[in-house]
C-alpha positions as a Python dict, from the first residue, in 0.01 Angstrom:
ca = {
    (1, 'M'): (0, 0, 0),
    (2, 'K'): (364, -68, 35),
    (3, 'W'): (352, -145, 411),
    (4, 'N'): (359, -493, 525),
    (5, 'V'): (71, -596, 758),
    (6, 'E'): (112, -924, 941),
    (7, 'T'): (15, -1119, 1267),
    (8, 'Q'): (297, -1251, 1499),
    (9, 'D'): (261, -1378, 1850),
    (10, 'G'): (-68, -1231, 1931),
    (11, 'A'): (-34, -885, 1777),
    (12, 'V'): (-22, -722, 1447),
    (13, 'V'): (293, -578, 1312),
    (14, 'V'): (287, -306, 1063),
    (15, 'T'): (613, -238, 894),
    (16, 'M'): (648, 111, 731),
    (17, 'R'): (816, 131, 394),
    (18, 'S'): (672, 404, 216),
    (19, 'N'): (1033, 530, 109),
    (20, 'P'): (1382, 420, 238),
    (21, 'V'): (1359, 642, 560),
    (22, 'N'): (966, 681, 569),
    (23, 'K'): (993, 1051, 519),
    (24, 'M'): (643, 1188, 611),
    (25, 'N'): (475, 1320, 257),
    (26, 'P'): (97, 1266, 122),
    (27, 'A'): (198, 903, 2),
    (28, 'Y'): (347, 825, 361),
    (29, 'F'): (18, 953, 514),
    (30, 'D'): (-184, 753, 247),
    (31, 'D'): (-1, 445, 306),
    (32, 'L'): (-21, 476, 725),
    (33, 'N'): (-396, 541, 699),
    (34, 'E'): (-449, 252, 450),
    (35, 'A'): (-263, 13, 694),
    (36, 'L'): (-472, 147, 973),
    (37, 'D'): (-783, 68, 789),
    (38, 'L'): (-666, -267, 731),
    (39, 'V'): (-558, -346, 1091),
    (40, 'D'): (-908, -182, 1208),
    (41, 'R'): (-1096, -415, 987),
    (42, 'A'): (-908, -731, 1001),
    (43, 'H'): (-761, -732, 1341),
    (44, 'P'): (-993, -519, 1561),
    (45, 'R'): (-890, -630, 1913),
    (46, 'M'): (-523, -717, 1855),
    (47, 'P'): (-256, -491, 1996),
    (48, 'L'): (-53, -291, 1709),
    (49, 'V'): (325, -279, 1681),
    (50, 'L'): (463, -26, 1439),
    (51, 'T'): (814, -71, 1305),
    (52, 'A'): (1021, -25, 1024),
    (53, 'E'): (1317, -170, 811),
    (54, 'G'): (1671, -60, 783),
    (55, 'G'): (1855, 189, 1023),
    (56, 'T'): (1577, 448, 1048),
    (57, 'F'): (1202, 420, 1180),
    (58, 'S'): (1114, 759, 1036),
    (59, 'A'): (1315, 1076, 925),
    (60, 'G'): (1003, 1293, 991),
    (61, 'L'): (871, 1547, 736),
    (62, 'D'): (1002, 1522, 376),
    (63, 'F'): (1154, 1841, 337),
    (64, 'E'): (1112, 1809, -54),
    (65, 'D'): (754, 1833, 7),
    (66, 'V'): (709, 2069, 283),
    (67, 'F'): (946, 2342, 217),
    (68, 'P'): (796, 2420, -119),
    (69, 'R'): (466, 2433, 60),
    (70, 'F'): (606, 2675, 321),
    (71, 'A'): (752, 2884, 57),
    (72, 'R'): (427, 2926, -138),
    (73, 'N'): (267, 3057, 176),
    (74, 'D'): (-61, 2939, 99),
    (75, 'M'): (-258, 2927, 417),
    (76, 'V'): (-537, 2704, 280),
    (77, 'E'): (-281, 2461, 150),
    (78, 'L'): (-70, 2460, 472),
    (79, 'G'): (-395, 2430, 676),
    (80, 'A'): (-506, 2123, 474),
    (81, 'W'): (-154, 1971, 496),
    (82, 'F'): (-132, 2025, 872),
    (83, 'D'): (-469, 1889, 927),
    (84, 'R'): (-373, 1553, 748),
    (85, 'F'): (-35, 1551, 948),
    (86, 'K'): (-221, 1621, 1275),
    (87, 'Q'): (-509, 1362, 1203),
    (88, 'S'): (-268, 1082, 1115),
    (89, 'L'): (-63, 1101, 1428),
    (90, 'L'): (-373, 1165, 1643),
    (91, 'R'): (-522, 851, 1493),
    (92, 'V'): (-221, 657, 1608),
    (93, 'F'): (-239, 825, 1952),
    (94, 'T'): (-615, 745, 2014),
    (95, 'M'): (-638, 399, 1886),
    (96, 'P'): (-863, 187, 2096),
    (97, 'R'): (-608, -84, 2123),
    (98, 'R'): (-259, -106, 2269),
    (99, 'T'): (16, 41, 2033),
    (100, 'V'): (391, -23, 2050),
    (101, 'A'): (652, 150, 1842),
    (102, 'A'): (936, -91, 1779),
    (103, 'V'): (1187, 190, 1711),
    (104, 'N'): (1435, 8, 1474),
    (105, 'G'): (1662, 311, 1441),
    (106, 'N'): (1653, 684, 1388),
    (107, 'A'): (1364, 867, 1478),
    (108, 'F'): (1366, 1259, 1390),
    (109, 'A'): (1111, 1493, 1443),
    (110, 'G'): (774, 1379, 1314),
    (111, 'G'): (906, 1034, 1337),
    (112, 'L'): (983, 1069, 1693),
    (113, 'I'): (637, 1225, 1759),
    (114, 'L'): (477, 944, 1585),
    (115, 'A'): (688, 689, 1830),
    (116, 'V'): (573, 888, 2125),
    (117, 'S'): (207, 891, 1992),
    (118, 'C'): (237, 496, 2072),
    (119, 'D'): (133, 391, 2403),
    (120, 'H'): (489, 197, 2450),
    (121, 'R'): (814, 261, 2276),
    (122, 'I'): (1089, -6, 2246),
    (123, 'A'): (1426, 83, 2078),
    (124, 'A'): (1672, -121, 1906),
    (125, 'E'): (2026, -135, 2063),
    (126, 'G'): (2267, 68, 1866),
    (127, 'K'): (2376, 425, 1763),
    (128, 'A'): (2012, 546, 1671),
    (129, 'K'): (1950, 914, 1710),
    (130, 'F'): (1634, 1069, 1839),
    (131, 'A'): (1547, 1438, 1791),
    (132, 'I'): (1281, 1690, 1770),
    (133, 'N'): (1472, 1916, 1528),
    (134, 'E'): (1184, 2143, 1364),
    (135, 'V'): (1338, 2476, 1489),
    (136, 'P'): (1692, 2416, 1408),
    (137, 'V'): (1606, 2308, 1039),
    (138, 'G'): (1366, 2614, 1000),
    (139, 'I'): (1028, 2450, 1031),
    (140, 'P'): (779, 2675, 1202),
}
């Protein structure tokens, strides 16, 4: 797992860093679930703060991963991929603890959905952009 998990001021802070802009791909979902497993095991009662480094919280789906999947039009493959995406975000949404997205910068598409899946959202000052942009970029 490339993510950092540490306690600070009565909360467990999880810093995403699967790749420079936390594009969502299979490795990202592995890292997310591994971090949440650790949090559940080691800090079962503490609130969770989810954040990232740099100027982007998450750029959403990794186009280099998903567009080839869409092009293959294999419904079994797409169903399995979507189930993983959905399960990961629902896991955050339904956590039995207080969750906070400390949005350090841009949050696009799935990245914004991840932030909204948390109970609370706090955004850093600056020129960050937030967008649900699936339709304009061609994602069904």
